[in-house]
Short mmCIF file of C-alpha atoms in Angstrom, two decimals:
data_model
loop_
_atom_site.label_atom_id
_atom_site.label_comp_id
_atom_site.label_asym_id
_atom_site.label_seq_id
_atom_site.Cartn_x
_atom_site.Cartn_y
_atom_site.Cartn_z
CA UNK A 28 -76.42 23.06 16.41
CA UNK A 29 -79.36 23.92 14.59
CA UNK A 30 -82.07 22.11 13.11
CA UNK A 31 -80.97 22.32 9.12
CA UNK A 32 -82.60 19.87 6.24
CA UNK A 33 -80.34 17.29 5.43
CA UNK A 34 -77.92 17.79 2.78
CA UNK A 35 -78.03 15.78 -0.27
CA UNK A 36 -75.55 13.81 -1.34
CA UNK A 37 -74.44 12.16 -4.95
CA UNK A 38 -71.74 9.96 -4.34
CA UNK A 39 -70.82 9.35 -8.55
CA UNK A 40 -70.73 11.03 -11.46
CA UNK A 41 -73.57 11.00 -12.79
CA UNK A 42 -75.55 12.21 -9.93
CA UNK A 43 -73.30 14.92 -9.84
CA UNK A 44 -73.74 16.24 -13.06
CA UNK A 45 -77.36 15.51 -13.34
CA UNK A 46 -77.85 17.80 -10.04
CA UNK A 47 -75.71 20.52 -11.73
CA UNK A 48 -77.43 19.86 -15.21
CA UNK A 49 -81.11 20.69 -13.33
CA UNK A 50 -79.69 23.82 -11.72
CA UNK A 51 -78.06 25.31 -15.34
CA UNK A 52 -81.85 24.65 -16.48
CA UNK A 53 -83.00 26.98 -14.07
CA UNK A 54 -80.20 29.55 -15.41
CA UNK A 55 -78.41 29.06 -11.92
CA UNK A 56 -74.89 29.76 -11.30
CA UNK A 57 -72.49 27.23 -9.86
CA UNK A 58 -70.03 27.17 -6.75
CA UNK A 59 -67.76 24.69 -6.01
CA UNK A 60 -65.64 23.91 -3.13
CA UNK A 61 -63.15 21.23 -3.18
CA UNK A 62 -62.42 19.52 0.58
CA UNK A 63 -61.00 16.77 2.26
CA UNK A 64 -63.23 16.82 5.14
CA UNK A 65 -62.78 17.33 8.57
CA UNK A 66 -64.12 20.10 8.67
CA UNK A 67 -63.68 23.05 10.43
CA UNK A 68 -64.65 27.18 10.89
CA UNK A 69 -61.63 28.14 7.90
CA UNK A 70 -63.98 25.43 5.73
CA UNK A 71 -67.35 26.71 6.37
CA UNK A 72 -65.86 30.89 5.55
CA UNK A 73 -65.34 29.11 1.94
CA UNK A 74 -68.67 27.85 1.81
CA UNK A 75 -69.93 31.29 3.10
CA UNK A 76 -68.24 32.68 0.25
CA UNK A 77 -69.52 30.44 -2.27
CA UNK A 78 -72.82 30.48 -1.09
CA UNK A 79 -72.56 35.04 -1.32
CA UNK A 80 -71.54 35.04 -5.31
CA UNK A 81 -73.20 31.76 -6.63
CA UNK A 82 -77.29 30.50 -7.04
CA UNK A 83 -76.02 27.17 -5.42
CA UNK A 84 -73.10 25.41 -4.07
CA UNK A 85 -71.05 21.81 -3.99
CA UNK A 86 -68.56 21.62 -1.31
CA UNK A 87 -67.04 18.41 -2.28
CA UNK A 88 -65.42 15.90 0.33
CA UNK A 89 -62.31 13.26 -0.51
CA UNK A 90 -59.40 12.30 0.86
CA UNK A 91 -57.43 12.20 -2.09
CA UNK A 92 -54.87 9.06 -2.18
CA UNK A 93 -52.78 11.26 -4.97
CA UNK A 94 -51.43 14.07 -2.92
CA UNK A 95 -50.31 11.84 0.22
CA UNK A 96 -46.90 9.93 0.43
CA UNK A 97 -46.80 6.34 1.36
CA UNK A 98 -45.06 7.30 5.41
CA UNK A 99 -47.72 10.50 5.36
CA UNK A 100 -50.70 10.40 7.01
CA UNK A 101 -53.36 9.31 4.78
CA UNK A 102 -54.98 5.72 6.48
CA UNK A 103 -55.70 7.90 9.87
CA UNK A 104 -56.53 11.52 8.12
CA UNK A 105 -59.94 12.64 10.21
CA UNK A 106 -62.90 11.21 7.76
CA UNK A 107 -66.69 12.46 10.00
CA UNK A 108 -68.89 12.61 6.77
CA UNK A 109 -71.96 12.96 8.83
CA UNK A 110 -70.84 15.38 10.60
CA UNK A 111 -69.17 17.92 7.83
CA UNK A 112 -72.46 17.20 6.42
CA UNK A 113 -73.99 19.04 9.18
CA UNK A 114 -71.72 21.64 8.70
CA UNK A 115 -72.21 22.63 5.20
CA UNK A 116 -75.74 22.70 5.16
CA UNK A 117 -75.59 24.89 8.14
CA UNK A 118 -73.27 27.09 5.60
CA UNK A 119 -75.71 27.07 3.40
CA UNK A 120 -74.30 24.60 0.90
CA UNK A 121 -76.57 22.72 -1.42
CA UNK A 122 -74.99 19.91 -2.47
CA UNK A 123 -72.59 17.72 -1.02
CA UNK A 124 -70.35 15.78 -3.43
CA UNK A 125 -68.16 12.42 -1.82
CA UNK A 126 -67.41 10.66 -3.85
CA UNK A 127 -65.42 6.74 -2.98
CA UNK A 128 -61.48 6.78 -4.41
CA UNK A 129 -63.26 3.70 -7.16
CA UNK A 130 -65.18 5.79 -8.25
CA UNK A 131 -62.74 8.92 -9.13
CA UNK A 132 -59.49 6.51 -10.77
CA UNK A 133 -61.58 3.75 -11.75
CA UNK A 134 -59.28 0.75 -12.69
CA UNK A 135 -56.81 1.10 -15.09
CA UNK A 136 -56.45 4.91 -14.50
CA UNK A 137 -53.15 6.27 -15.76
CA UNK A 138 -52.86 9.69 -16.76
CA UNK A 139 -51.20 12.18 -14.09
CA UNK A 140 -50.41 16.01 -14.34
CA UNK A 141 -46.90 17.56 -14.11
CA UNK A 142 -47.17 20.77 -12.44
CA UNK A 143 -43.87 23.61 -12.08
CA UNK A 144 -43.40 27.31 -11.83
CA UNK A 145 -45.42 27.99 -8.60
CA UNK A 146 -45.04 24.13 -7.85
CA UNK A 147 -41.81 24.07 -7.81
CA UNK A 148 -39.90 24.37 -3.92
CA UNK A 149 -41.79 25.04 -0.58
CA UNK A 150 -43.68 22.27 -0.03
CA UNK A 151 -43.02 20.98 -3.38
CA UNK A 152 -39.06 19.90 -2.02
CA UNK A 153 -40.86 18.69 1.09
CA UNK A 154 -43.38 17.07 -0.39
CA UNK A 155 -43.41 16.20 -4.05
CA UNK A 156 -45.85 13.91 -4.81
CA UNK A 157 -48.44 16.30 -3.64
CA UNK A 158 -48.82 19.25 -6.40
CA UNK A 159 -49.42 16.95 -8.78
CA UNK A 160 -51.60 14.85 -7.30
CA UNK A 161 -53.27 17.94 -5.82
CA UNK A 162 -53.51 19.27 -9.81
CA UNK A 163 -55.35 15.83 -10.75
CA UNK A 164 -57.86 16.16 -8.52
CA UNK A 165 -58.68 19.62 -8.81
CA UNK A 166 -58.38 19.21 -12.33
CA UNK A 167 -60.96 16.38 -11.75
CA UNK A 168 -63.43 17.62 -9.88
CA UNK A 169 -63.53 20.83 -12.28
CA UNK A 170 -63.90 18.28 -14.92
CA UNK A 171 -66.72 16.61 -12.22
CA UNK A 172 -68.46 19.68 -11.48
CA UNK A 173 -68.30 22.29 -14.27
CA UNK A 174 -68.37 25.20 -12.16
CA UNK A 175 -68.64 28.99 -12.77
CA UNK A 176 -66.00 29.89 -9.87
CA UNK A 177 -64.06 27.71 -7.02
CA UNK A 178 -62.93 29.33 -3.21
CA UNK A 179 -59.89 28.31 -1.90
CA UNK A 180 -58.13 29.41 0.71
CA UNK A 181 -55.43 31.57 1.28
CA UNK A 182 -54.07 29.22 4.35
CA UNK A 183 -52.44 26.76 1.58
CA UNK A 184 -51.38 30.02 -0.66
CA UNK A 185 -48.44 27.80 -2.98
CA UNK A 186 -51.58 25.67 -3.40
CA UNK A 187 -53.94 28.63 -4.59
CA UNK A 188 -51.06 29.53 -6.27
CA UNK A 189 -49.90 26.20 -8.31
CA UNK A 190 -54.46 25.84 -9.14
CA UNK A 191 -54.84 29.12 -10.70
CA UNK A 192 -51.60 28.21 -12.85
CA UNK A 193 -52.98 25.42 -14.20
CA UNK A 194 -56.97 27.38 -14.68
CA UNK A 195 -54.91 29.95 -16.68
CA UNK A 196 -52.13 26.94 -18.56
CA UNK A 197 -55.25 24.31 -19.33
CA UNK A 198 -57.56 27.91 -20.69
CA UNK A 199 -60.47 25.94 -17.06
CA UNK A 200 -63.33 28.07 -17.49
CA UNK A 201 -63.38 28.49 -14.03
CA UNK A 202 -63.31 32.05 -11.74
CA UNK A 203 -60.79 30.97 -9.22
CA UNK A 204 -61.44 32.66 -5.82
CA UNK A 205 -59.20 33.05 -2.84
CA UNK A 206 -60.71 33.19 0.84
CA UNK A 207 -58.25 35.28 2.93
CA UNK A 208 -57.01 33.03 6.08
CA UNK A 209 -59.35 32.00 9.36
CA UNK A 210 -57.57 32.00 12.54
CA UNK A 211 -58.28 31.07 15.80
CA UNK A 212 -58.29 34.10 19.06
CA UNK A 213 -54.65 33.81 19.05
CA UNK A 214 -53.63 34.11 15.71
CA UNK A 215 -53.37 30.55 14.82
CA UNK A 216 -54.55 29.59 10.83
CA UNK A 217 -57.73 27.09 11.03
CA UNK A 218 -56.42 23.46 10.01
CA UNK A 219 -58.25 19.76 10.59
CA UNK A 220 -54.06 18.84 11.33
CA UNK A 221 -54.24 21.34 14.47
CA UNK A 222 -57.02 18.19 16.57
CA UNK A 223 -53.61 16.45 16.52
CA UNK A 224 -52.21 19.09 18.73
CA UNK A 225 -51.62 19.01 22.51
CA UNK A 226 -52.60 21.48 24.79
CA UNK A 227 -49.05 22.15 25.16
CA UNK A 228 -48.24 22.32 21.86
CA UNK A 229 -50.93 24.97 21.13
CA UNK A 230 -49.33 27.10 22.76
CA UNK A 231 -46.67 26.96 21.05
CA UNK A 232 -47.98 26.59 17.69
CA UNK A 233 -50.09 30.26 18.61
CA UNK A 234 -46.47 31.65 18.45
CA UNK A 235 -45.80 31.10 14.67
CA UNK A 236 -48.50 33.87 13.11
CA UNK A 237 -46.56 36.38 15.44
CA UNK A 238 -42.92 35.07 14.44
CA UNK A 239 -44.19 35.69 10.57
CA UNK A 240 -45.14 39.05 10.84
CA UNK A 241 -42.11 40.18 12.94
CA UNK A 242 -39.82 38.65 10.40
CA UNK A 243 -42.31 40.45 7.64
CA UNK A 244 -41.06 43.39 8.47
CA UNK A 245 -38.02 42.73 9.00
CA UNK A 246 -37.94 42.02 5.20
CA UNK A 247 -37.80 45.58 4.09
CA UNK A 248 -33.55 44.95 5.94
CA UNK A 249 -33.08 41.98 4.23
CA UNK A 250 -34.65 39.10 2.85
CA UNK A 251 -32.29 36.19 3.99
CA UNK A 252 -32.31 37.99 7.37
CA UNK A 253 -35.56 38.07 7.80
CA UNK A 254 -35.81 34.63 7.18
CA UNK A 255 -33.14 33.00 8.86
CA UNK A 256 -34.54 35.34 12.55
CA UNK A 257 -37.53 33.35 11.84
CA UNK A 258 -36.70 30.12 11.56
CA UNK A 259 -34.41 31.18 14.73
CA UNK A 260 -37.31 32.29 16.54
CA UNK A 261 -39.84 29.20 15.93
CA UNK A 262 -37.28 26.60 17.52
CA UNK A 263 -36.32 29.57 20.64
CA UNK A 264 -40.95 29.52 20.40
CA UNK A 265 -40.78 25.28 21.02
CA UNK A 266 -41.11 24.24 17.58
CA UNK A 267 -39.47 20.47 17.13
CA UNK A 268 -37.67 21.62 13.34
CA UNK A 269 -38.25 23.95 10.68
CA UNK A 270 -38.00 22.48 7.17
CA UNK A 271 -38.23 26.35 5.49
CA UNK A 272 -39.55 29.99 6.02
CA UNK A 273 -39.23 32.15 2.83
CA UNK A 274 -40.57 35.46 1.29
CA UNK A 275 -41.34 35.40 -2.42
CA UNK A 276 -42.79 36.69 -4.98
CA UNK A 277 -46.07 36.65 -4.28
CA UNK A 278 -47.74 35.16 -7.27
CA UNK A 279 -45.35 32.79 -9.07
CA UNK A 280 -43.05 32.46 -5.30
CA UNK A 281 -40.36 32.77 -6.56
CA UNK A 282 -37.06 34.49 -4.75
CA UNK A 283 -36.01 38.06 -4.10
CA UNK A 284 -32.64 38.96 -5.66
CA UNK A 285 -32.42 41.76 -3.79
CA UNK A 286 -35.16 43.86 -1.70
CA UNK A 287 -38.63 42.83 -1.88
CA UNK A 288 -39.78 45.13 -4.60
CA UNK A 289 -42.85 43.27 -5.78
CA UNK A 290 -45.91 42.08 -4.24
CA UNK A 291 -44.96 39.54 -1.45
CA UNK A 292 -46.02 36.54 0.92
CA UNK A 293 -43.55 35.19 3.59
CA UNK A 294 -44.58 31.03 4.40
CA UNK A 295 -43.64 28.49 6.23
CA UNK A 296 -44.00 24.92 7.59
CA UNK A 297 -42.35 23.89 11.32
CA UNK A 298 -43.04 20.52 12.96
CA UNK A 299 -44.32 20.58 16.08
CA UNK A 300 -44.61 16.68 17.84
CA UNK A 301 -45.81 14.49 15.13
CA UNK A 302 -47.93 18.14 13.34
CA UNK A 303 -46.49 19.56 10.95
CA UNK A 304 -47.81 23.44 10.88
CA UNK A 305 -47.92 25.22 7.61
CA UNK A 306 -49.05 29.56 7.45
CA UNK A 307 -48.39 32.32 5.29
CA UNK A 308 -48.79 36.15 5.17
CA UNK A 309 -48.35 39.24 3.11
CA UNK A 310 -45.33 41.30 3.37
#
């Protein structure tokens, strides 16, 4: 990695706002990229997009406890702040916001956000706590950073739709930008959890995007049949179990009653070994 100027780090809301207020006084626009750290090229693509669109960019690194269930990997989720800071600086980020859990959720905090619409079903069925926790932390981060725009990856398509709906419903003055999924040379969507895959599991995982692409083509002959074919194909490729494969309307993720007659996405979640992978693409 080439030498870059160390990235300033804000750990409190007050320090963060002091930086942003100084930028505002200079007339700068502010972009924001929220992350949970363990950064890879997919995250850096989001940062570069924010840099392209705004004069100054804040990236947050915060492993948000409210979106994890008790049995999920909160405790083992990878944390590597020093490396993340170097990567962010190399991508042109101007400030790292790395608050503690106590800063984000002080003693006595009881407010929650209830989400519906695009949050229902799919990930919302398998991880019912997640989108309420995501909406809460993103809403807090938006209030803390007060950006002009925020960039999210299309890999988490359902999350992107939930955030867009929240911003619309709550009149939050933030432009939400979706950035296309970054993939490896075999088409596997980049994810922090890919690090959990063994070499053999990685080979299997790289079949996911091709199967989804084929199922998207088959959707023209029937949505249900295409979904079933994809589930069977993933098991045949070596995945251990399938949480869902679903072809849905792109904007609100409602199911099709008949043929695909509007912009659509195919979304999937599948497990291999101890790793759960998600992916999606346009149909």
